[in-house]
JSON list of C-alpha atoms in Angstrom, two decimals:
[
{"chain": "V", "resi": 1, "resn": "MET", "atom": "CA", "xyz": [-13.24, 10.09, 13.59]},
{"chain": "V", "resi": 2, "resn": "SER", "atom": "CA", "xyz": [-14.88, 10.38, 10.22]},
{"chain": "V", "resi": 3, "resn": "ALA", "atom": "CA", "xyz": [-14.36, 7.59, 7.67]},
{"chain": "V", "resi": 4, "resn": "LYS", "atom": "CA", "xyz": [-13.22, 10.34, 5.26]},
{"chain": "V", "resi": 5, "resn": "PRO", "atom": "CA", "xyz": [-10.07, 12.34, 5.98]},
{"chain": "V", "resi": 6, "resn": "LYS", "atom": "CA", "xyz": [-10.98, 15.61, 7.70]},
{"chain": "V", "resi": 7, "resn": "LEU", "atom": "CA", "xyz": [-8.90, 18.65, 7.15]},
{"chain": "V", "resi": 8, "resn": "TYR", "atom": "CA", "xyz": [-8.59, 21.45, 9.69]},
{"chain": "V", "resi": 9, "resn": "TYR", "atom": "CA", "xyz": [-7.44, 24.73, 8.20]},
{"chain": "V", "resi": 10, "resn": "PHE", "atom": "CA", "xyz": [-8.64, 28.09, 6.91]},
{"chain": "V", "resi": 11, "resn": "ALA", "atom": "CA", "xyz": [-10.97, 28.43, 3.91]},
{"chain": "V", "resi": 12, "resn": "GLY", "atom": "CA", "xyz": [-8.01, 29.20, 1.68]},
{"chain": "V", "resi": 13, "resn": "ARG", "atom": "CA", "xyz": [-4.82, 27.73, 0.20]},
{"chain": "V", "resi": 14, "resn": "GLY", "atom": "CA", "xyz": [-1.89, 28.07, 2.53]},
{"chain": "V", "resi": 15, "resn": "LYS", "atom": "CA", "xyz": [-0.05, 24.96, 3.49]},
{"chain": "V", "resi": 16, "resn": "MET", "atom": "CA", "xyz": [-3.17, 22.86, 3.31]},
{"chain": "V", "resi": 17, "resn": "GLU", "atom": "CA", "xyz": [-3.66, 23.29, -0.46]},
{"chain": "V", "resi": 18, "resn": "SER", "atom": "CA", "xyz": [-1.01, 20.77, -1.43]},
{"chain": "V", "resi": 19, "resn": "ILE", "atom": "CA", "xyz": [-2.73, 18.24, 0.83]},
{"chain": "V", "resi": 20, "resn": "ARG", "atom": "CA", "xyz": [-6.02, 18.91, -0.91]},
{"chain": "V", "resi": 21, "resn": "TRP", "atom": "CA", "xyz": [-4.28, 18.43, -4.26]},
{"chain": "V", "resi": 22, "resn": "LEU", "atom": "CA", "xyz": [-2.75, 15.10, -3.29]},
{"chain": "V", "resi": 23, "resn": "LEU", "atom": "CA", "xyz": [-5.91, 13.65, -1.85]},
{"chain": "V", "resi": 24, "resn": "ALA", "atom": "CA", "xyz": [-7.85, 14.76, -4.88]},
{"chain": "V", "resi": 25, "resn": "ALA", "atom": "CA", "xyz": [-5.21, 13.24, -7.23]},
{"chain": "V", "resi": 26, "resn": "ALA", "atom": "CA", "xyz": [-5.59, 9.95, -5.38]},
{"chain": "V", "resi": 27, "resn": "GLY", "atom": "CA", "xyz": [-9.34, 10.12, -5.83]},
{"chain": "V", "resi": 28, "resn": "VAL", "atom": "CA", "xyz": [-9.95, 10.43, -2.09]},
{"chain": "V", "resi": 29, "resn": "GLU", "atom": "CA", "xyz": [-12.96, 12.33, -0.84]},
{"chain": "V", "resi": 30, "resn": "PHE", "atom": "CA", "xyz": [-12.36, 14.52, 2.24]},
{"chain": "V", "resi": 31, "resn": "GLU", "atom": "CA", "xyz": [-14.18, 16.80, 4.59]},
{"chain": "V", "resi": 32, "resn": "GLU", "atom": "CA", "xyz": [-13.04, 20.17, 5.86]},
{"chain": "V", "resi": 33, "resn": "GLU", "atom": "CA", "xyz": [-13.51, 22.18, 9.03]},
{"chain": "V", "resi": 34, "resn": "PHE", "atom": "CA", "xyz": [-12.60, 25.82, 8.41]},
{"chain": "V", "resi": 35, "resn": "LEU", "atom": "CA", "xyz": [-11.08, 27.84, 11.19]},
{"chain": "V", "resi": 36, "resn": "GLU", "atom": "CA", "xyz": [-12.83, 31.22, 11.36]},
{"chain": "V", "resi": 37, "resn": "THR", "atom": "CA", "xyz": [-12.40, 32.24, 14.99]},
{"chain": "V", "resi": 38, "resn": "ARG", "atom": "CA", "xyz": [-9.64, 32.24, 17.61]},
{"chain": "V", "resi": 39, "resn": "ASP", "atom": "CA", "xyz": [-11.90, 30.17, 19.86]},
{"chain": "V", "resi": 40, "resn": "GLN", "atom": "CA", "xyz": [-11.92, 27.25, 17.31]},
{"chain": "V", "resi": 41, "resn": "TYR", "atom": "CA", "xyz": [-8.15, 27.33, 17.24]},
{"chain": "V", "resi": 42, "resn": "GLU", "atom": "CA", "xyz": [-7.84, 27.47, 21.01]},
{"chain": "V", "resi": 43, "resn": "LYS", "atom": "CA", "xyz": [-10.20, 24.49, 21.35]},
{"chain": "V", "resi": 44, "resn": "LEU", "atom": "CA", "xyz": [-7.86, 22.45, 19.11]},
{"chain": "V", "resi": 45, "resn": "LEU", "atom": "CA", "xyz": [-4.84, 23.57, 21.10]},
{"chain": "V", "resi": 46, "resn": "GLN", "atom": "CA", "xyz": [-6.45, 22.75, 24.45]},
{"chain": "V", "resi": 47, "resn": "GLY", "atom": "CA", "xyz": [-7.70, 19.37, 23.21]},
{"chain": "V", "resi": 48, "resn": "GLY", "atom": "CA", "xyz": [-4.12, 18.41, 22.32]},
{"chain": "V", "resi": 49, "resn": "SER", "atom": "CA", "xyz": [-4.85, 17.93, 18.66]},
{"chain": "V", "resi": 50, "resn": "LEU", "atom": "CA", "xyz": [-2.10, 20.17, 17.45]},
{"chain": "V", "resi": 51, "resn": "LEU", "atom": "CA", "xyz": [1.12, 18.52, 18.38]},
{"chain": "V", "resi": 52, "resn": "PHE", "atom": "CA", "xyz": [3.25, 21.52, 17.56]},
{"chain": "V", "resi": 53, "resn": "GLN", "atom": "CA", "xyz": [0.49, 24.10, 18.10]},
{"chain": "V", "resi": 54, "resn": "GLN", "atom": "CA", "xyz": [-0.07, 24.76, 14.47]},
{"chain": "V", "resi": 55, "resn": "VAL", "atom": "CA", "xyz": [-2.13, 23.80, 11.52]},
{"chain": "V", "resi": 56, "resn": "PRO", "atom": "CA", "xyz": [-2.61, 22.13, 8.98]},
{"chain": "V", "resi": 57, "resn": "MET", "atom": "CA", "xyz": [-4.05, 19.17, 10.89]},
{"chain": "V", "resi": 58, "resn": "VAL", "atom": "CA", "xyz": [-5.58, 16.12, 9.20]},
{"chain": "V", "resi": 59, "resn": "GLU", "atom": "CA", "xyz": [-7.64, 13.40, 10.90]},
{"chain": "V", "resi": 60, "resn": "MET", "atom": "CA", "xyz": [-7.13, 10.18, 8.94]},
{"chain": "V", "resi": 61, "resn": "ASP", "atom": "CA", "xyz": [-6.89, 6.50, 9.63]},
{"chain": "V", "resi": 62, "resn": "GLY", "atom": "CA", "xyz": [-7.33, 6.98, 13.35]},
{"chain": "V", "resi": 63, "resn": "MET", "atom": "CA", "xyz": [-4.54, 9.55, 13.53]},
{"chain": "V", "resi": 64, "resn": "ARG", "atom": "CA", "xyz": [-4.42, 13.30, 14.03]},
{"chain": "V", "resi": 65, "resn": "MET", "atom": "CA", "xyz": [-1.52, 14.30, 11.79]},
{"chain": "V", "resi": 66, "resn": "VAL", "atom": "CA", "xyz": [0.31, 17.60, 11.73]},
{"chain": "V", "resi": 67, "resn": "GLN", "atom": "CA", "xyz": [3.38, 18.81, 9.83]},
{"chain": "V", "resi": 68, "resn": "THR", "atom": "CA", "xyz": [2.58, 19.25, 6.14]},
{"chain": "V", "resi": 69, "resn": "ARG", "atom": "CA", "xyz": [5.46, 17.11, 4.81]},
{"chain": "V", "resi": 70, "resn": "ALA", "atom": "CA", "xyz": [4.61, 14.22, 7.07]},
{"chain": "V", "resi": 71, "resn": "ILE", "atom": "CA", "xyz": [0.96, 14.35, 6.03]},
{"chain": "V", "resi": 72, "resn": "LEU", "atom": "CA", "xyz": [1.86, 14.47, 2.31]},
{"chain": "V", "resi": 73, "resn": "SER", "atom": "CA", "xyz": [4.38, 11.60, 2.62]},
{"chain": "V", "resi": 74, "resn": "TYR", "atom": "CA", "xyz": [1.72, 9.44, 4.31]},
{"chain": "V", "resi": 75, "resn": "ILE", "atom": "CA", "xyz": [-0.87, 10.14, 1.64]},
{"chain": "V", "resi": 76, "resn": "ALA", "atom": "CA", "xyz": [1.59, 9.58, -1.19]},
{"chain": "V", "resi": 77, "resn": "ALA", "atom": "CA", "xyz": [2.71, 6.21, 0.32]},
{"chain": "V", "resi": 78, "resn": "LYS", "atom": "CA", "xyz": [-0.86, 5.09, 1.19]},
{"chain": "V", "resi": 79, "resn": "TYR", "atom": "CA", "xyz": [-2.19, 5.73, -2.38]},
{"chain": "V", "resi": 80, "resn": "ASN", "atom": "CA", "xyz": [0.85, 4.49, -4.40]},
{"chain": "V", "resi": 81, "resn": "LEU", "atom": "CA", "xyz": [2.08, 7.93, -5.40]},
{"chain": "V", "resi": 82, "resn": "TYR", "atom": "CA", "xyz": [5.49, 7.51, -3.83]},
{"chain": "V", "resi": 83, "resn": "GLY", "atom": "CA", "xyz": [7.46, 5.43, -6.35]},
{"chain": "V", "resi": 84, "resn": "LYS", "atom": "CA", "xyz": [8.15, 1.69, -6.50]},
{"chain": "V", "resi": 85, "resn": "ASP", "atom": "CA", "xyz": [11.44, 1.62, -4.52]},
{"chain": "V", "resi": 86, "resn": "LEU", "atom": "CA", "xyz": [13.78, 3.72, -2.41]},
{"chain": "V", "resi": 87, "resn": "LYS", "atom": "CA", "xyz": [15.60, 5.23, -5.40]},
{"chain": "V", "resi": 88, "resn": "GLU", "atom": "CA", "xyz": [12.35, 6.43, -6.91]},
{"chain": "V", "resi": 89, "resn": "ARG", "atom": "CA", "xyz": [11.22, 7.76, -3.51]},
{"chain": "V", "resi": 90, "resn": "ALA", "atom": "CA", "xyz": [14.45, 9.71, -3.15]},
{"chain": "V", "resi": 91, "resn": "LEU", "atom": "CA", "xyz": [13.92, 11.30, -6.59]},
{"chain": "V", "resi": 92, "resn": "ILE", "atom": "CA", "xyz": [10.29, 12.19, -5.64]},
{"chain": "V", "resi": 93, "resn": "ASP", "atom": "CA", "xyz": [11.51, 13.73, -2.35]},
{"chain": "V", "resi": 94, "resn": "MET", "atom": "CA", "xyz": [14.15, 15.69, -4.24]},
{"chain": "V", "resi": 95, "resn": "TYR", "atom": "CA", "xyz": [11.76, 17.10, -6.84]},
{"chain": "V", "resi": 96, "resn": "VAL", "atom": "CA", "xyz": [9.03, 17.80, -4.28]},
{"chain": "V", "resi": 97, "resn": "GLY", "atom": "CA", "xyz": [11.60, 19.61, -2.16]},
{"chain": "V", "resi": 98, "resn": "GLY", "atom": "CA", "xyz": [12.68, 21.80, -5.03]},
{"chain": "V", "resi": 99, "resn": "THR", "atom": "CA", "xyz": [9.05, 22.58, -5.86]},
{"chain": "V", "resi": 100, "resn": "ASP", "atom": "CA", "xyz": [8.46, 23.39, -2.22]},
{"chain": "V", "resi": 101, "resn": "ASP", "atom": "CA", "xyz": [11.25, 25.89, -2.33]},
{"chain": "V", "resi": 102, "resn": "LEU", "atom": "CA", "xyz": [9.60, 27.66, -5.26]},
{"chain": "V", "resi": 103, "resn": "MET", "atom": "CA", "xyz": [6.17, 27.54, -3.64]},
{"chain": "V", "resi": 104, "resn": "GLY", "atom": "CA", "xyz": [7.64, 29.04, -0.51]},
{"chain": "V", "resi": 105, "resn": "PHE", "atom": "CA", "xyz": [8.09, 32.36, -2.43]},
{"chain": "V", "resi": 106, "resn": "ILE", "atom": "CA", "xyz": [4.32, 32.30, -3.14]},
{"chain": "V", "resi": 107, "resn": "LEU", "atom": "CA", "xyz": [2.96, 31.12, 0.22]},
{"chain": "V", "resi": 108, "resn": "MET", "atom": "CA", "xyz": [3.37, 34.44, 2.08]},
{"chain": "V", "resi": 109, "resn": "PHE", "atom": "CA", "xyz": [2.55, 36.63, -0.96]},
{"chain": "V", "resi": 110, "resn": "PRO", "atom": "CA", "xyz": [-0.97, 37.48, 0.18]},
{"chain": "V", "resi": 111, "resn": "PHE", "atom": "CA", "xyz": [0.32, 38.93, 3.47]},
{"chain": "V", "resi": 112, "resn": "LEU", "atom": "CA", "xyz": [2.71, 41.39, 1.85]},
{"chain": "V", "resi": 113, "resn": "SER", "atom": "CA", "xyz": [2.25, 45.10, 1.35]},
{"chain": "V", "resi": 114, "resn": "ALA", "atom": "CA", "xyz": [1.36, 46.31, -2.14]},
{"chain": "V", "resi": 115, "resn": "GLU", "atom": "CA", "xyz": [4.94, 47.43, -2.67]},
{"chain": "V", "resi": 116, "resn": "ASP", "atom": "CA", "xyz": [6.43, 44.17, -1.52]},
{"chain": "V", "resi": 117, "resn": "LYS", "atom": "CA", "xyz": [4.00, 42.19, -3.64]},
{"chain": "V", "resi": 118, "resn": "GLU", "atom": "CA", "xyz": [5.32, 43.81, -6.76]},
{"chain": "V", "resi": 119, "resn": "LYS", "atom": "CA", "xyz": [8.89, 42.95, -5.76]},
{"chain": "V", "resi": 120, "resn": "GLN", "atom": "CA", "xyz": [7.92, 39.43, -4.79]},
{"chain": "V", "resi": 121, "resn": "CYS", "atom": "CA", "xyz": [6.07, 38.80, -7.98]},
{"chain": "V", "resi": 122, "resn": "ALA", "atom": "CA", "xyz": [9.22, 39.57, -10.00]},
{"chain": "V", "resi": 123, "resn": "THR", "atom": "CA", "xyz": [11.20, 37.26, -7.67]},
{"chain": "V", "resi": 124, "resn": "ILE", "atom": "CA", "xyz": [8.77, 34.41, -8.15]},
{"chain": "V", "resi": 125, "resn": "VAL", "atom": "CA", "xyz": [8.94, 34.60, -11.90]},
{"chain": "V", "resi": 126, "resn": "GLN", "atom": "CA", "xyz": [12.70, 34.97, -11.95]},
{"chain": "V", "resi": 127, "resn": "LYS", "atom": "CA", "xyz": [13.27, 32.05, -9.61]},
{"chain": "V", "resi": 128, "resn": "ALA", "atom": "CA", "xyz": [10.75, 29.88, -11.51]},
{"chain": "V", "resi": 129, "resn": "THR", "atom": "CA", "xyz": [12.27, 30.51, -14.96]},
{"chain": "V", "resi": 130, "resn": "SER", "atom": "CA", "xyz": [15.95, 30.53, -14.06]},
{"chain": "V", "resi": 131, "resn": "ARG", "atom": "CA", "xyz": [16.28, 28.04, -11.24]},
{"chain": "V", "resi": 132, "resn": "TYR", "atom": "CA", "xyz": [13.35, 25.59, -10.93]},
{"chain": "V", "resi": 133, "resn": "PHE", "atom": "CA", "xyz": [11.50, 25.14, -14.25]},
{"chain": "V", "resi": 134, "resn": "PRO", "atom": "CA", "xyz": [14.77, 24.47, -16.14]},
{"chain": "V", "resi": 135, "resn": "VAL", "atom": "CA", "xyz": [15.45, 21.49, -13.89]},
{"chain": "V", "resi": 136, "resn": "TYR", "atom": "CA", "xyz": [12.12, 19.84, -14.66]},
{"chain": "V", "resi": 137, "resn": "GLU", "atom": "CA", "xyz": [12.33, 20.76, -18.31]},
{"chain": "V", "resi": 138, "resn": "LYS", "atom": "CA", "xyz": [15.66, 18.93, -18.54]},
{"chain": "V", "resi": 139, "resn": "VAL", "atom": "CA", "xyz": [14.42, 15.86, -16.54]},
{"chain": "V", "resi": 140, "resn": "LEU", "atom": "CA", "xyz": [11.44, 15.43, -18.89]},
{"chain": "V", "resi": 141, "resn": "LYS", "atom": "CA", "xyz": [13.49, 15.99, -22.02]},
{"chain": "V", "resi": 142, "resn": "ASP", "atom": "CA", "xyz": [16.32, 13.66, -20.95]},
{"chain": "V", "resi": 143, "resn": "HIS", "atom": "CA", "xyz": [14.28, 10.62, -20.10]},
{"chain": "V", "resi": 144, "resn": "GLY", "atom": "CA", "xyz": [11.49, 11.24, -22.65]},
{"chain": "V", "resi": 145, "resn": "GLN", "atom": "CA", "xyz": [8.73, 9.91, -20.40]},
{"chain": "V", "resi": 146, "resn": "ASP", "atom": "CA", "xyz": [5.38, 11.27, -19.43]},
{"chain": "V", "resi": 147, "resn": "PHE", "atom": "CA", "xyz": [6.03, 11.66, -15.72]},
{"chain": "V", "resi": 148, "resn": "LEU", "atom": "CA", "xyz": [8.95, 12.92, -13.59]},
{"chain": "V", "resi": 149, "resn": "VAL", "atom": "CA", "xyz": [9.83, 9.60, -11.97]},
{"chain": "V", "resi": 150, "resn": "GLY", "atom": "CA", "xyz": [9.71, 5.99, -13.17]},
{"chain": "V", "resi": 151, "resn": "ASN", "atom": "CA", "xyz": [7.20, 6.80, -15.94]},
{"chain": "V", "resi": 152, "resn": "ASN", "atom": "CA", "xyz": [4.43, 6.57, -13.33]},
{"chain": "V", "resi": 153, "resn": "PHE", "atom": "CA", "xyz": [2.13, 9.29, -11.95]},
{"chain": "V", "resi": 154, "resn": "SER", "atom": "CA", "xyz": [3.45, 10.35, -8.58]},
{"chain": "V", "resi": 155, "resn": "TRP", "atom": "CA", "xyz": [3.34, 13.03, -5.85]},
{"chain": "V", "resi": 156, "resn": "ALA", "atom": "CA", "xyz": [6.20, 14.83, -7.69]},
{"chain": "V", "resi": 157, "resn": "ASP", "atom": "CA", "xyz": [3.89, 15.35, -10.73]},
{"chain": "V", "resi": 158, "resn": "VAL", "atom": "CA", "xyz": [1.00, 16.59, -8.65]},
{"chain": "V", "resi": 159, "resn": "HIS", "atom": "CA", "xyz": [3.20, 19.02, -6.73]},
{"chain": "V", "resi": 160, "resn": "LEU", "atom": "CA", "xyz": [4.81, 20.41, -9.88]},
{"chain": "V", "resi": 161, "resn": "LEU", "atom": "CA", "xyz": [1.47, 20.98, -11.63]},
{"chain": "V", "resi": 162, "resn": "GLU", "atom": "CA", "xyz": [0.20, 22.89, -8.55]},
{"chain": "V", "resi": 163, "resn": "ALA", "atom": "CA", "xyz": [3.38, 25.06, -8.64]},
{"chain": "V", "resi": 164, "resn": "ILE", "atom": "CA", "xyz": [3.11, 25.76, -12.32]},
{"chain": "V", "resi": 165, "resn": "LEU", "atom": "CA", "xyz": [-0.51, 26.93, -12.03]},
{"chain": "V", "resi": 166, "resn": "MET", "atom": "CA", "xyz": [0.43, 29.15, -9.08]},
{"chain": "V", "resi": 167, "resn": "VAL", "atom": "CA", "xyz": [3.25, 30.79, -11.01]},
{"chain": "V", "resi": 168, "resn": "GLU", "atom": "CA", "xyz": [1.03, 31.19, -14.06]},
{"chain": "V", "resi": 169, "resn": "GLU", "atom": "CA", "xyz": [-1.28, 33.27, -11.81]},
{"chain": "V", "resi": 170, "resn": "LYS", "atom": "CA", "xyz": [1.58, 35.77, -11.52]},
{"chain": "V", "resi": 171, "resn": "LYS", "atom": "CA", "xyz": [2.62, 35.59, -15.19]},
{"chain": "V", "resi": 172, "resn": "SER", "atom": "CA", "xyz": [0.37, 33.77, -17.57]},
{"chain": "V", "resi": 173, "resn": "ASP", "atom": "CA", "xyz": [3.02, 33.03, -20.19]},
{"chain": "V", "resi": 174, "resn": "VAL", "atom": "CA", "xyz": [5.65, 31.84, -17.78]},
{"chain": "V", "resi": 175, "resn": "LEU", "atom": "CA", "xyz": [5.96, 28.49, -19.64]},
{"chain": "V", "resi": 176, "resn": "SER", "atom": "CA", "xyz": [6.57, 30.07, -23.00]},
{"chain": "V", "resi": 177, "resn": "GLY", "atom": "CA", "xyz": [10.20, 28.90, -23.04]},
{"chain": "V", "resi": 178, "resn": "PHE", "atom": "CA", "xyz": [9.52, 25.46, -21.65]},
{"chain": "V", "resi": 179, "resn": "PRO", "atom": "CA", "xyz": [7.85, 23.18, -24.24]},
{"chain": "V", "resi": 180, "resn": "GLN", "atom": "CA", "xyz": [8.33, 20.02, -22.16]},
{"chain": "V", "resi": 181, "resn": "LEU", "atom": "CA", "xyz": [6.57, 21.64, -19.24]},
{"chain": "V", "resi": 182, "resn": "GLN", "atom": "CA", "xyz": [3.79, 22.88, -21.45]},
{"chain": "V", "resi": 183, "resn": "ALA", "atom": "CA", "xyz": [3.09, 19.29, -22.62]},
{"chain": "V", "resi": 184, "resn": "PHE", "atom": "CA", "xyz": [3.50, 18.06, -19.00]},
{"chain": "V", "resi": 185, "resn": "LYS", "atom": "CA", "xyz": [0.91, 20.56, -17.79]},
{"chain": "V", "resi": 186, "resn": "ALA", "atom": "CA", "xyz": [-1.55, 19.45, -20.45]},
{"chain": "V", "resi": 187, "resn": "ARG", "atom": "CA", "xyz": [-0.93, 15.80, -19.77]},
{"chain": "V", "resi": 188, "resn": "ILE", "atom": "CA", "xyz": [-1.23, 15.92, -15.97]},
{"chain": "V", "resi": 189, "resn": "SER", "atom": "CA", "xyz": [-4.25, 18.24, -16.09]},
{"chain": "V", "resi": 190, "resn": "SER", "atom": "CA", "xyz": [-6.13, 15.67, -18.22]},
{"chain": "V", "resi": 191, "resn": "ILE", "atom": "CA", "xyz": [-5.75, 12.83, -15.65]},
{"chain": "V", "resi": 192, "resn": "PRO", "atom": "CA", "xyz": [-9.39, 12.30, -14.55]},
{"chain": "V", "resi": 193, "resn": "THR", "atom": "CA", "xyz": [-8.92, 12.96, -10.81]},
{"chain": "V", "resi": 194, "resn": "ILE", "atom": "CA", "xyz": [-6.86, 16.07, -11.51]},
{"chain": "V", "resi": 195, "resn": "LYS", "atom": "CA", "xyz": [-9.26, 17.30, -14.21]},
{"chain": "V", "resi": 196, "resn": "LYS", "atom": "CA", "xyz": [-12.10, 16.93, -11.74]},
{"chain": "V", "resi": 197, "resn": "PHE", "atom": "CA", "xyz": [-10.21, 18.89, -9.06]},
{"chain": "V", "resi": 198, "resn": "LEU", "atom": "CA", "xyz": [-9.54, 21.70, -11.60]},
{"chain": "V", "resi": 199, "resn": "GLU", "atom": "CA", "xyz": [-13.27, 22.05, -12.44]},
{"chain": "V", "resi": 200, "resn": "PRO", "atom": "CA", "xyz": [-15.40, 24.83, -10.82]},
{"chain": "V", "resi": 201, "resn": "GLY", "atom": "CA", "xyz": [-17.06, 23.72, -7.62]},
{"chain": "V", "resi": 202, "resn": "SER", "atom": "CA", "xyz": [-14.22, 21.47, -6.44]},
{"chain": "V", "resi": 203, "resn": "GLN", "atom": "CA", "xyz": [-12.57, 21.82, -3.09]},
{"chain": "V", "resi": 204, "resn": "ARG", "atom": "CA", "xyz": [-9.61, 23.54, -4.75]},
{"chain": "V", "resi": 205, "resn": "LYS", "atom": "CA", "xyz": [-9.26, 26.97, -3.22]},
{"chain": "V", "resi": 206, "resn": "PRO", "atom": "CA", "xyz": [-9.09, 30.29, -5.15]},
{"chain": "V", "resi": 207, "resn": "VAL", "atom": "CA", "xyz": [-6.28, 32.83, -5.07]},
{"chain": "V", "resi": 208, "resn": "PRO", "atom": "CA", "xyz": [-6.13, 34.10, -1.42]},
{"chain": "V", "resi": 209, "resn": "ASP", "atom": "CA", "xyz": [-8.04, 37.35, -1.03]},
{"chain": "V", "resi": 210, "resn": "ASP", "atom": "CA", "xyz": [-8.24, 40.00, 1.71]},
{"chain": "V", "resi": 211, "resn": "LYS", "atom": "CA", "xyz": [-10.85, 38.07, 3.70]},
{"chain": "V", "resi": 212, "resn": "TYR", "atom": "CA", "xyz": [-8.55, 35.06, 3.86]},
{"chain": "V", "resi": 213, "resn": "VAL", "atom": "CA", "xyz": [-5.67, 37.17, 5.02]},
{"chain": "V", "resi": 214, "resn": "GLU", "atom": "CA", "xyz": [-7.80, 38.91, 7.63]},
{"chain": "V", "resi": 215, "resn": "THR", "atom": "CA", "xyz": [-9.03, 35.54, 8.98]},
{"chain": "V", "resi": 216, "resn": "VAL", "atom": "CA", "xyz": [-5.56, 34.05, 9.27]},
{"chain": "V", "resi": 217, "resn": "ARG", "atom": "CA", "xyz": [-4.23, 37.11, 10.98]},
{"chain": "V", "resi": 218, "resn": "ARG", "atom": "CA", "xyz": [-7.08, 37.14, 13.48]},
{"chain": "V", "resi": 219, "resn": "VAL", "atom": "CA", "xyz": [-7.09, 33.41, 14.30]},
{"chain": "V", "resi": 220, "resn": "LEU", "atom": "CA", "xyz": [-3.29, 33.15, 14.61]},
{"chain": "V", "resi": 221, "resn": "HIS", "atom": "CA", "xyz": [-2.83, 36.58, 16.13]},
{"chain": "V", "resi": 222, "resn": "MET", "atom": "CA", "xyz": [-0.49, 37.56, 13.20]},
{"chain": "V", "resi": 223, "resn": "TYR", "atom": "CA", "xyz": [-0.09, 41.27, 13.93]},
{"chain": "V", "resi": 224, "resn": "TYR", "atom": "CA", "xyz": [3.40, 41.65, 12.44]},
{"chain": "V", "resi": 225, "resn": "ASP", "atom": "CA", "xyz": [4.16, 42.66, 8.80]},
{"chain": "V", "resi": 226, "resn": "VAL", "atom": "CA", "xyz": [5.51, 39.93, 6.52]},
{"chain": "V", "resi": 227, "resn": "LYS", "atom": "CA", "xyz": [8.52, 40.98, 4.46]},
{"chain": "V", "resi": 228, "resn": "ALA", "atom": "CA", "xyz": [9.34, 39.89, 0.89]},
{"chain": "V", "resi": 229, "resn": "ASN", "atom": "CA", "xyz": [12.13, 37.33, 0.35]}
]
C-alpha cells in the first residue's frame, strides 16, 4: 500500500468529499483512484476490498477501510481532531451527526429531475435555516469560543464549514441571519490547511455535473430515478 492514504471513489464529491476535507484539514496528503468504469468497480469487489460491496474505500495505515463514518472517525482520532475526552467526543459526534443529516438532503441532489431539484433546493434552505444552523449559532453564541467543542479545532468544525459552503451554493445569502456562523465561516476558512484546500487546484471537488452523475449511474448500475426528500 502507498505511504499516503489512497482514496477510491468517483471524480466528484459524494460521500468521499467529507473524507477529503478532513484529511486536508489535518494537513495529510493523499492519492486518489477514480472509478470510471464498471470493470474497475468489479475488480475491487472481486478482490475483496469492498467489505460491504460499496465505496468510499480508503487504503490507510495498512487497512482497507469502508463505511464513511468509520473512516472519518479514524482520521479524526489519528490527527487529534476528535476532542480531548469522551465528553468532547460525544459532542463532536452529536454535531457531526446533525450536520450529516443536513448534508443528506444535498447528497442526492445531482441525481434528481429538474422538477425535483427545485423542490429539494427549497427543502435544503428551509432545513438549514430553521433546524440546523440555529443550533450551531446558539452553541457558538452561548460559549463565546472560536470552535464548536472545547475551544479547539475539531472534526465538527470541518464538517460544519463543508455543509455551510454546500448550502451557500444553493442560496448565497443563507447565513444572513446568522452572525455567529458568518464569523465562524471566516475563522475556519482562514486556517492554513483549510485555506489551502479552498484554493483553486486543490483536491476539493466542484459541484457535481452531468458527467459525474452519468459516471456514477454507469459504474453502480443506478438505473432508477431518485426522488426528492
